[in-house]
Amino acid sequence: MDALAELLDGPRARGAFMLRSTLAPPWSLRIQDEAPLTLLSMVRDEAWLVPDDGDPQRVGPGDMVIFRGPDAYTVSDDPATAPQIVIHPGQRCTTPDGTSLSEAMDLGVRAWGNDPDGPAVMLVGTYQMRGAVTQRLLAALPAMAVVRGDAWRSPLVAVLQEEIGKDEPGQDVVLDRLLDLLLIATLRAWFSRPDAAAPGWYRAHGDPVVGPALRLLHDDLAYPWTVADLAAGVGVSRAALAQRFAKLVGEPPMAYLTGVRLAQAADLLRETDATLEAVARRVGYGNAFALSTAFKREHGVSPQDYRAGAATARPLARDVQMPSTCAEPS
């Protein structure tokens, strides 16, 4: 398993918020839902993306956008159009003065907008996930990443557009998996740009020495790896691997492995009921005490306190499955 697959394998989409928006001008959406990650695909017409900090960007058909939360931003037909709709945490939509628009904008199954025949059509998928493994990926992204339609080709948008309006058994799972695939395809395109500031672990996967070493680590996190083991596994000297790994990835092999293990442990604590001893064994620590010591040093809290905090946060509106269009205010 490579590093990108590892990052997406734990906190993948579960009941992600999916929507097909159809809009007629003038329109402007103020997004302040605090979601950690959102994908937007422009299917028809154009839109302007207006971050709170940064210049507006125009997007057209075929363009893909990744928004990294929790910062707010605006999507509109024109940068000068004032926000008419505000999307709050829990996907609750209102006017700027707080009047609910949940019924007025409902156009059917996962369909939403101000005009069913409007010229602007976009697909939106919002991840509600929050987890340490995810943070390793989010940290590598800007607040807004735009992949132009002429820079990539994928059939996934067409498939998602076809599936998003269906109301069949298991449809939420189908859409979750499609969103995951679309995210991976978009990330590949983003990181593969000539001017991309891709994270070291991503670039290093193309290296003939460090790439195989990374795959060895990710294939078996629980193994008691040493630099010597990794060097033998990829057929180079220990010194050569250590120097090359640190140069490309940005940290020594064992420091990288510790970060991945503790991030995986955080996800397991948040997502499962596994005992601390079981989590420790799964991520390569000999016992619960060893994991607790390393975990507290990395995260500032004990594994037990981290799990308790995650359990407290689960009922929040932005972490539960949302309805197919804007939610009613609670």
PDB file of N, CA, C and O in Angstrom, residues 183-253:
ATOM      1  N   LEU A 183     -11.648  11.762  -5.326  1.00  0.00           N
ATOM      2  CA  LEU A 183     -10.647  12.482  -4.533  1.00  0.00           C
ATOM      3  C   LEU A 183      -9.243  12.007  -4.880  1.00  0.00           C
ATOM      4  O   LEU A 183      -8.334  12.819  -5.091  1.00  0.00           O
ATOM      5  N   ILE A 184      -9.046  10.697  -4.957  1.00  0.00           N
ATOM      6  CA  ILE A 184      -7.721  10.165  -5.271  1.00  0.00           C
ATOM      7  C   ILE A 184      -7.279  10.627  -6.654  1.00  0.00           C
ATOM      8  O   ILE A 184      -6.134  11.059  -6.852  1.00  0.00           O
ATOM      9  N   ALA A 185      -8.194  10.561  -7.644  1.00  0.00           N
ATOM     10  CA  ALA A 185      -7.846  10.993  -9.000  1.00  0.00           C
ATOM     11  C   ALA A 185      -7.485  12.473  -9.032  1.00  0.00           C
ATOM     12  O   ALA A 185      -6.533  12.882  -9.716  1.00  0.00           O
ATOM     13  N   THR A 186      -8.224  13.279  -8.278  1.00  0.00           N
ATOM     14  CA  THR A 186      -7.956  14.713  -8.254  1.00  0.00           C
ATOM     15  C   THR A 186      -6.622  15.005  -7.562  1.00  0.00           C
ATOM     16  O   THR A 186      -5.847  15.857  -8.015  1.00  0.00           O
ATOM     17  N   LEU A 187      -6.348  14.294  -6.479  1.00  0.00           N
ATOM     18  CA  LEU A 187      -5.075  14.490  -5.781  1.00  0.00           C
ATOM     19  C   LEU A 187      -3.903  14.103  -6.668  1.00  0.00           C
ATOM     20  O   LEU A 187      -2.864  14.783  -6.687  1.00  0.00           O
ATOM     21  N   ARG A 188      -4.046  12.998  -7.387  1.00  0.00           N
ATOM     22  CA  ARG A 188      -2.979  12.607  -8.311  1.00  0.00           C
ATOM     23  C   ARG A 188      -2.702  13.720  -9.315  1.00  0.00           C
ATOM     24  O   ARG A 188      -1.548  14.076  -9.586  1.00  0.00           O
ATOM     25  N   ALA A 189      -3.775  14.249  -9.895  1.00  0.00           N
ATOM     26  CA  ALA A 189      -3.609  15.313 -10.882  1.00  0.00           C
ATOM     27  C   ALA A 189      -2.983  16.558 -10.256  1.00  0.00           C
ATOM     28  O   ALA A 189      -2.125  17.212 -10.857  1.00  0.00           O
ATOM     29  N   TRP A 190      -3.407  16.889  -9.030  1.00  0.00           N
ATOM     30  CA  TRP A 190      -2.885  18.077  -8.361  1.00  0.00           C
ATOM     31  C   TRP A 190      -1.401  17.933  -8.048  1.00  0.00           C
ATOM     32  O   TRP A 190      -0.598  18.819  -8.345  1.00  0.00           O
ATOM     33  N   PHE A 191      -1.026  16.798  -7.460  1.00  0.00           N
ATOM     34  CA  PHE A 191       0.362  16.602  -7.067  1.00  0.00           C
ATOM     35  C   PHE A 191       1.283  16.376  -8.265  1.00  0.00           C
ATOM     36  O   PHE A 191       2.503  16.520  -8.148  1.00  0.00           O
ATOM     37  N   SER A 192       0.718  15.987  -9.414  1.00  0.00           N
ATOM     38  CA  SER A 192       1.538  15.695 -10.591  1.00  0.00           C
ATOM     39  C   SER A 192       1.804  16.924 -11.446  1.00  0.00           C
ATOM     40  O   SER A 192       2.526  16.835 -12.443  1.00  0.00           O
ATOM     41  N   ARG A 193       1.254  18.081 -11.094  1.00  0.00           N
ATOM     42  CA  ARG A 193       1.510  19.291 -11.864  1.00  0.00           C
ATOM     43  C   ARG A 193       2.995  19.643 -11.831  1.00  0.00           C
ATOM     44  O   ARG A 193       3.665  19.399 -10.828  1.00  0.00           O
ATOM     45  N   PRO A 194       3.514  20.194 -12.920  1.00  0.00           N
ATOM     46  CA  PRO A 194       4.938  20.551 -12.934  1.00  0.00           C
ATOM     47  C   PRO A 194       5.336  21.499 -11.804  1.00  0.00           C
ATOM     48  O   PRO A 194       6.453  21.434 -11.300  1.00  0.00           O
ATOM     49  N   ASP A 195       4.403  22.395 -11.415  1.00  0.00           N
ATOM     50  CA  ASP A 195       4.730  23.371 -10.373  1.00  0.00           C
ATOM     51  C   ASP A 195       4.196  22.956  -9.004  1.00  0.00           C
ATOM     52  O   ASP A 195       4.118  23.765  -8.080  1.00  0.00           O
ATOM     53  N   ALA A 196       3.805  21.684  -8.870  1.00  0.00           N
ATOM     54  CA  ALA A 196       3.184  21.239  -7.622  1.00  0.00           C
ATOM     55  C   ALA A 196       4.188  21.218  -6.481  1.00  0.00           C
ATOM     56  O   ALA A 196       5.319  20.763  -6.637  1.00  0.00           O
ATOM     57  N   ALA A 197       3.740  21.706  -5.333  1.00  0.00           N
ATOM     58  CA  ALA A 197       4.541  21.602  -4.114  1.00  0.00           C
ATOM     59  C   ALA A 197       4.073  20.359  -3.360  1.00  0.00           C
ATOM     60  O   ALA A 197       3.553  20.425  -2.249  1.00  0.00           O
ATOM     61  N   ALA A 198       4.237  19.199  -4.000  1.00  0.00           N
ATOM     62  CA  ALA A 198       3.767  17.943  -3.414  1.00  0.00           C
ATOM     63  C   ALA A 198       4.578  17.624  -2.162  1.00  0.00           C
ATOM     64  O   ALA A 198       5.766  17.941  -2.070  1.00  0.00           O
ATOM     65  N   PRO A 199       3.946  16.982  -1.176  1.00  0.00           N
ATOM     66  CA  PRO A 199       4.693  16.615   0.034  1.00  0.00           C
ATOM     67  C   PRO A 199       5.801  15.625  -0.295  1.00  0.00           C
ATOM     68  O   PRO A 199       5.718  14.871  -1.270  1.00  0.00           O
ATOM     69  N   GLY A 200       6.822  15.626   0.540  1.00  0.00           N
ATOM     70  CA  GLY A 200       7.961  14.757   0.281  1.00  0.00           C
ATOM     71  C   GLY A 200       7.596  13.302   0.157  1.00  0.00           C
ATOM     72  O   GLY A 200       8.104  12.590  -0.718  1.00  0.00           O
ATOM     73  N   TRP A 201       6.684  12.815   1.029  1.00  0.00           N
ATOM     74  CA  TRP A 201       6.318  11.402   0.973  1.00  0.00           C
ATOM     75  C   TRP A 201       5.653  11.037  -0.347  1.00  0.00           C
ATOM     76  O   TRP A 201       5.747   9.902  -0.796  1.00  0.00           O
ATOM     77  N   TYR A 202       4.986  12.004  -0.994  1.00  0.00           N
ATOM     78  CA  TYR A 202       4.347  11.715  -2.280  1.00  0.00           C
ATOM     79  C   TYR A 202       5.387  11.658  -3.400  1.00  0.00           C
ATOM     80  O   TYR A 202       5.417  10.726  -4.198  1.00  0.00           O
ATOM     81  N   ARG A 203       6.267  12.653  -3.445  1.00  0.00           N
ATOM     82  CA  ARG A 203       7.298  12.680  -4.482  1.00  0.00           C
ATOM     83  C   ARG A 203       8.229  11.484  -4.357  1.00  0.00           C
ATOM     84  O   ARG A 203       8.672  10.922  -5.347  1.00  0.00           O
ATOM     85  N   ALA A 204       8.499  11.084  -3.125  1.00  0.00           N
ATOM     86  CA  ALA A 204       9.462  10.016  -2.892  1.00  0.00           C
ATOM     87  C   ALA A 204       8.997   8.667  -3.402  1.00  0.00           C
ATOM     88  O   ALA A 204       9.815   7.769  -3.615  1.00  0.00           O
ATOM     89  N   HIS A 205       7.699   8.501  -3.621  1.00  0.00           N
ATOM     90  CA  HIS A 205       7.208   7.217  -4.111  1.00  0.00           C
ATOM     91  C   HIS A 205       7.700   6.908  -5.515  1.00  0.00           C
ATOM     92  O   HIS A 205       7.704   5.743  -5.926  1.00  0.00           O
ATOM     93  N   GLY A 206       8.128   7.911  -6.243  1.00  0.00           N
ATOM     94  CA  GLY A 206       8.676   7.653  -7.566  1.00  0.00           C
ATOM     95  C   GLY A 206      10.161   7.348  -7.551  1.00  0.00           C
ATOM     96  O   GLY A 206      10.737   7.037  -8.597  1.00  0.00           O
ATOM     97  N   ASP A 207      10.788   7.431  -6.399  1.00  0.00           N
ATOM     98  CA  ASP A 207      12.219   7.173  -6.294  1.00  0.00           C
ATOM     99  C   ASP A 207      12.470   5.666  -6.249  1.00  0.00           C
ATOM    100  O   ASP A 207      11.776   4.940  -5.541  1.00  0.00           O
ATOM    101  N   PRO A 208      13.477   5.167  -6.981  1.00  0.00           N
ATOM    102  CA  PRO A 208      13.715   3.710  -7.025  1.00  0.00           C
ATOM    103  C   PRO A 208      14.185   3.105  -5.712  1.00  0.00           C
ATOM    104  O   PRO A 208      14.111   1.884  -5.531  1.00  0.00           O
ATOM    105  N   VAL A 209      14.660   3.927  -4.801  1.00  0.00           N
ATOM    106  CA  VAL A 209      15.113   3.417  -3.501  1.00  0.00           C
ATOM    107  C   VAL A 209      14.094   3.719  -2.404  1.00  0.00           C
ATOM    108  O   VAL A 209      13.625   2.816  -1.687  1.00  0.00           O
ATOM    109  N   VAL A 210      13.738   4.988  -2.250  1.00  0.00           N
ATOM    110  CA  VAL A 210      12.843   5.383  -1.162  1.00  0.00           C
ATOM    111  C   VAL A 210      11.419   4.897  -1.408  1.00  0.00           C
ATOM    112  O   VAL A 210      10.710   4.533  -0.467  1.00  0.00           O
ATOM    113  N   GLY A 211      10.992   4.860  -2.659  1.00  0.00           N
ATOM    114  CA  GLY A 211       9.645   4.381  -2.969  1.00  0.00           C
ATOM    115  C   GLY A 211       9.391   2.975  -2.438  1.00  0.00           C
ATOM    116  O   GLY A 211       8.424   2.742  -1.697  1.00  0.00           O
ATOM    117  N   PRO A 212      10.233   2.013  -2.790  1.00  0.00           N
ATOM    118  CA  PRO A 212      10.042   0.658  -2.234  1.00  0.00           C
ATOM    119  C   PRO A 212      10.130   0.614  -0.714  1.00  0.00           C
ATOM    120  O   PRO A 212       9.428  -0.163  -0.067  1.00  0.00           O
ATOM    121  N   ALA A 213      10.994   1.452  -0.125  1.00  0.00           N
ATOM    122  CA  ALA A 213      11.093   1.468   1.339  1.00  0.00           C
ATOM    123  C   ALA A 213       9.795   1.959   1.965  1.00  0.00           C
ATOM    124  O   ALA A 213       9.325   1.407   2.968  1.00  0.00           O
ATOM    125  N   LEU A 214       9.198   2.985   1.384  1.00  0.00           N
ATOM    126  CA  LEU A 214       7.914   3.478   1.888  1.00  0.00           C
ATOM    127  C   LEU A 214       6.829   2.409   1.777  1.00  0.00           C
ATOM    128  O   LEU A 214       6.014   2.239   2.683  1.00  0.00           O
ATOM    129  N   ARG A 215       6.823   1.687   0.664  1.00  0.00           N
ATOM    130  CA  ARG A 215       5.809   0.650   0.501  1.00  0.00           C
ATOM    131  C   ARG A 215       6.002  -0.471   1.511  1.00  0.00           C
ATOM    132  O   ARG A 215       5.025  -1.034   2.024  1.00  0.00           O
ATOM    133  N   LEU A 216       7.261  -0.812   1.818  1.00  0.00           N
ATOM    134  CA  LEU A 216       7.510  -1.812   2.850  1.00  0.00           C
ATOM    135  C   LEU A 216       6.931  -1.367   4.193  1.00  0.00           C
ATOM    136  O   LEU A 216       6.276  -2.144   4.906  1.00  0.00           O
ATOM    137  N   LEU A 217       7.177  -0.122   4.561  1.00  0.00           N
ATOM    138  CA  LEU A 217       6.670   0.390   5.832  1.00  0.00           C
ATOM    139  C   LEU A 217       5.147   0.362   5.876  1.00  0.00           C
ATOM    140  O   LEU A 217       4.546  -0.098   6.850  1.00  0.00           O
ATOM    141  N   HIS A 218       4.510   0.849   4.823  1.00  0.00           N
ATOM    142  CA  HIS A 218       3.050   0.954   4.825  1.00  0.00           C
ATOM    143  C   HIS A 218       2.367  -0.400   4.695  1.00  0.00           C
ATOM    144  O   HIS A 218       1.235  -0.566   5.140  1.00  0.00           O
ATOM    145  N   ASP A 219       3.051  -1.362   4.093  1.00  0.00           N
ATOM    146  CA  ASP A 219       2.463  -2.697   3.969  1.00  0.00           C
ATOM    147  C   ASP A 219       2.401  -3.423   5.299  1.00  0.00           C
ATOM    148  O   ASP A 219       1.572  -4.313   5.482  1.00  0.00           O
ATOM    149  N   ASP A 220       3.278  -3.061   6.242  1.00  0.00           N
ATOM    150  CA  ASP A 220       3.308  -3.779   7.522  1.00  0.00           C
ATOM    151  C   ASP A 220       3.804  -2.836   8.619  1.00  0.00           C
ATOM    152  O   ASP A 220       4.954  -2.902   9.051  1.00  0.00           O
ATOM    153  N   LEU A 221       2.903  -1.967   9.087  1.00  0.00           N
ATOM    154  CA  LEU A 221       3.274  -1.009  10.126  1.00  0.00           C
ATOM    155  C   LEU A 221       3.683  -1.693  11.421  1.00  0.00           C
ATOM    156  O   LEU A 221       4.458  -1.141  12.209  1.00  0.00           O
ATOM    157  N   ALA A 222       3.139  -2.882  11.682  1.00  0.00           N
ATOM    158  CA  ALA A 222       3.387  -3.550  12.959  1.00  0.00           C
ATOM    159  C   ALA A 222       4.763  -4.211  13.021  1.00  0.00           C
ATOM    160  O   ALA A 222       5.231  -4.556  14.110  1.00  0.00           O
ATOM    161  N   TYR A 223       5.424  -4.382  11.911  1.00  0.00           N
ATOM    162  CA  TYR A 223       6.723  -5.037  11.918  1.00  0.00           C
ATOM    163  C   TYR A 223       7.744  -4.159  12.650  1.00  0.00           C
ATOM    164  O   TYR A 223       7.725  -2.936  12.522  1.00  0.00           O
ATOM    165  N   PRO A 224       8.647  -4.765  13.425  1.00  0.00           N
ATOM    166  CA  PRO A 224       9.644  -3.970  14.170  1.00  0.00           C
ATOM    167  C   PRO A 224      10.778  -3.496  13.260  1.00  0.00           C
ATOM    168  O   PRO A 224      11.925  -3.923  13.363  1.00  0.00           O
ATOM    169  N   TRP A 225      10.458  -2.553  12.400  1.00  0.00           N
ATOM    170  CA  TRP A 225      11.409  -2.109  11.399  1.00  0.00           C
ATOM    171  C   TRP A 225      12.629  -1.417  12.013  1.00  0.00           C
ATOM    172  O   TRP A 225      12.524  -0.710  13.003  1.00  0.00           O
ATOM    173  N   THR A 226      13.763  -1.627  11.367  1.00  0.00           N
ATOM    174  CA  THR A 226      14.959  -0.831  11.622  1.00  0.00           C
ATOM    175  C   THR A 226      15.431  -0.296  10.269  1.00  0.00           C
ATOM    176  O   THR A 226      15.008  -0.781   9.212  1.00  0.00           O
ATOM    177  N   VAL A 227      16.298   0.698  10.296  1.00  0.00           N
ATOM    178  CA  VAL A 227      16.837   1.217   9.042  1.00  0.00           C
ATOM    179  C   VAL A 227      17.596   0.115   8.307  1.00  0.00           C
ATOM    180  O   VAL A 227      17.539   0.021   7.070  1.00  0.00           O
ATOM    181  N   ALA A 228      18.264  -0.746   9.060  1.00  0.00           N
ATOM    182  CA  ALA A 228      19.001  -1.849   8.439  1.00  0.00           C
ATOM    183  C   ALA A 228      18.047  -2.803   7.712  1.00  0.00           C
ATOM    184  O   ALA A 228      18.361  -3.276   6.610  1.00  0.00           O
ATOM    185  N   ASP A 229      16.897  -3.102   8.340  1.00  0.00           N
ATOM    186  CA  ASP A 229      15.909  -3.967   7.683  1.00  0.00           C
ATOM    187  C   ASP A 229      15.439  -3.363   6.359  1.00  0.00           C
ATOM    188  O   ASP A 229      15.348  -4.050   5.337  1.00  0.00           O
ATOM    189  N   LEU A 230      15.097  -2.081   6.403  1.00  0.00           N
ATOM    190  CA  LEU A 230      14.619  -1.409   5.201  1.00  0.00           C
ATOM    191  C   LEU A 230      15.697  -1.382   4.120  1.00  0.00           C
ATOM    192  O   LEU A 230      15.416  -1.618   2.939  1.00  0.00           O
ATOM    193  N   ALA A 231      16.916  -1.079   4.519  1.00  0.00           N
ATOM    194  CA  ALA A 231      18.011  -1.028   3.553  1.00  0.00           C
ATOM    195  C   ALA A 231      18.204  -2.385   2.884  1.00  0.00           C
ATOM    196  O   ALA A 231      18.389  -2.469   1.661  1.00  0.00           O
ATOM    197  N   ALA A 232      18.163  -3.460   3.686  1.00  0.00           N
ATOM    198  CA  ALA A 232      18.291  -4.801   3.119  1.00  0.00           C
ATOM    199  C   ALA A 232      17.131  -5.107   2.180  1.00  0.00           C
ATOM    200  O   ALA A 232      17.303  -5.748   1.141  1.00  0.00           O
ATOM    201  N   GLY A 233      15.948  -4.633   2.548  1.00  0.00           N
ATOM    202  CA  GLY A 233      14.764  -4.903   1.735  1.00  0.00           C
ATOM    203  C   GLY A 233      14.803  -4.249   0.368  1.00  0.00           C
ATOM    204  O   GLY A 233      14.198  -4.738  -0.588  1.00  0.00           O
ATOM    205  N   VAL A 234      15.499  -3.110   0.263  1.00  0.00           N
ATOM    206  CA  VAL A 234      15.553  -2.410  -1.030  1.00  0.00           C
ATOM    207  C   VAL A 234      16.929  -2.517  -1.686  1.00  0.00           C
ATOM    208  O   VAL A 234      17.147  -1.955  -2.761  1.00  0.00           O
ATOM    209  N   GLY A 235      17.843  -3.240  -1.031  1.00  0.00           N
ATOM    210  CA  GLY A 235      19.121  -3.547  -1.651  1.00  0.00           C
ATOM    211  C   GLY A 235      20.139  -2.431  -1.673  1.00  0.00           C
ATOM    212  O   GLY A 235      20.918  -2.311  -2.630  1.00  0.00           O
ATOM    213  N   VAL A 236      20.152  -1.594  -0.628  1.00  0.00           N
ATOM    214  CA  VAL A 236      21.164  -0.542  -0.536  1.00  0.00           C
ATOM    215  C   VAL A 236      21.752  -0.568   0.868  1.00  0.00           C
ATOM    216  O   VAL A 236      21.255  -1.269   1.752  1.00  0.00           O
ATOM    217  N   SER A 237      22.793   0.241   1.081  1.00  0.00           N
ATOM    218  CA  SER A 237      23.391   0.307   2.406  1.00  0.00           C
ATOM    219  C   SER A 237      22.493   1.105   3.347  1.00  0.00           C
ATOM    220  O   SER A 237      21.671   1.924   2.905  1.00  0.00           O
ATOM    221  N   ARG A 238      22.679   0.885   4.635  1.00  0.00           N
ATOM    222  CA  ARG A 238      21.910   1.614   5.634  1.00  0.00           C
ATOM    223  C   ARG A 238      22.139   3.114   5.519  1.00  0.00           C
ATOM    224  O   ARG A 238      21.194   3.904   5.572  1.00  0.00           O
ATOM    225  N   ALA A 239      23.397   3.514   5.354  1.00  0.00           N
ATOM    226  CA  ALA A 239      23.717   4.940   5.272  1.00  0.00           C
ATOM    227  C   ALA A 239      23.098   5.570   4.027  1.00  0.00           C
ATOM    228  O   ALA A 239      22.575   6.696   4.076  1.00  0.00           O
ATOM    229  N   ALA A 240      23.127   4.841   2.913  1.00  0.00           N
ATOM    230  CA  ALA A 240      22.572   5.381   1.667  1.00  0.00           C
ATOM    231  C   ALA A 240      21.066   5.578   1.782  1.00  0.00           C
ATOM    232  O   ALA A 240      20.526   6.601   1.338  1.00  0.00           O
ATOM    233  N   LEU A 241      20.387   4.599   2.382  1.00  0.00           N
ATOM    234  CA  LEU A 241      18.937   4.723   2.540  1.00  0.00           C
ATOM    235  C   LEU A 241      18.588   5.875   3.475  1.00  0.00           C
ATOM    236  O   LEU A 241      17.697   6.684   3.176  1.00  0.00           O
ATOM    237  N   ALA A 242      19.269   5.949   4.615  1.00  0.00           N
ATOM    238  CA  ALA A 242      18.968   6.991   5.595  1.00  0.00           C
ATOM    239  C   ALA A 242      19.145   8.384   4.988  1.00  0.00           C
ATOM    240  O   ALA A 242      18.309   9.271   5.183  1.00  0.00           O
ATOM    241  N   GLN A 243      20.239   8.580   4.252  1.00  0.00           N
ATOM    242  CA  GLN A 243      20.510   9.889   3.662  1.00  0.00           C
ATOM    243  C   GLN A 243      19.481  10.226   2.581  1.00  0.00           C
ATOM    244  O   GLN A 243      18.946  11.333   2.545  1.00  0.00           O
ATOM    245  N   ARG A 244      19.180   9.259   1.720  1.00  0.00           N
ATOM    246  CA  ARG A 244      18.255   9.507   0.611  1.00  0.00           C
ATOM    247  C   ARG A 244      16.829   9.712   1.123  1.00  0.00           C
ATOM    248  O   ARG A 244      16.082  10.568   0.638  1.00  0.00           O
ATOM    249  N   PHE A 245      16.442   8.936   2.109  1.00  0.00           N
ATOM    250  CA  PHE A 245      15.106   9.028   2.678  1.00  0.00           C
ATOM    251  C   PHE A 245      14.890  10.409   3.306  1.00  0.00           C
ATOM    252  O   PHE A 245      13.884  11.076   3.048  1.00  0.00           O
ATOM    253  N   ALA A 246      15.841  10.831   4.128  1.00  0.00           N
ATOM    254  CA  ALA A 246      15.713  12.123   4.796  1.00  0.00           C
ATOM    255  C   ALA A 246      15.675  13.269   3.793  1.00  0.00           C
ATOM    256  O   ALA A 246      14.918  14.241   3.969  1.00  0.00           O
ATOM    257  N   LYS A 247      16.444  13.159   2.723  1.00  0.00           N
ATOM    258  CA  LYS A 247      16.483  14.223   1.719  1.00  0.00           C
ATOM    259  C   LYS A 247      15.152  14.338   0.979  1.00  0.00           C
ATOM    260  O   LYS A 247      14.643  15.441   0.759  1.00  0.00           O
ATOM    261  N   LEU A 248      14.559  13.202   0.607  1.00  0.00           N
ATOM    262  CA  LEU A 248      13.343  13.223  -0.201  1.00  0.00           C
ATOM    263  C   LEU A 248      12.075  13.390   0.626  1.00  0.00           C
ATOM    264  O   LEU A 248      11.148  14.107   0.233  1.00  0.00           O
ATOM    265  N   VAL A 249      12.008  12.721   1.760  1.00  0.00           N
ATOM    266  CA  VAL A 249      10.794  12.741   2.573  1.00  0.00           C
ATOM    267  C   VAL A 249      10.790  13.918   3.549  1.00  0.00           C
ATOM    268  O   VAL A 249       9.730  14.438   3.911  1.00  0.00           O
ATOM    269  N   GLY A 250      11.971  14.336   3.961  1.00  0.00           N
ATOM    270  CA  GLY A 250      12.051  15.464   4.874  1.00  0.00           C
ATOM    271  C   GLY A 250      12.258  15.084   6.323  1.00  0.00           C
ATOM    272  O   GLY A 250      12.339  15.959   7.188  1.00  0.00           O
ATOM    273  N   GLU A 251      12.346  13.789   6.594  1.00  0.00           N
ATOM    274  CA  GLU A 251      12.613  13.308   7.948  1.00  0.00           C
ATOM    275  C   GLU A 251      13.200  11.907   7.850  1.00  0.00           C
ATOM    276  O   GLU A 251      13.020  11.222   6.840  1.00  0.00           O
ATOM    277  N   PRO A 252      13.906  11.446   8.885  1.00  0.00           N
ATOM    278  CA  PRO A 252      14.516  10.114   8.855  1.00  0.00           C
ATOM    279  C   PRO A 252      13.461   9.013   8.782  1.00  0.00           C
ATOM    280  O   PRO A 252      12.294   9.225   9.162  1.00  0.00           O
ATOM    281  N   PRO A 253      13.835   7.825   8.325  1.00  0.00           N
ATOM    282  CA  PRO A 253      12.872   6.729   8.180  1.00  0.00           C
ATOM    283  C   PRO A 253      12.103   6.407   9.454  1.00  0.00           C
ATOM    284  O   PRO A 253      10.879   6.221   9.422  1.00  0.00           O
TER     285      PRO A 253
END
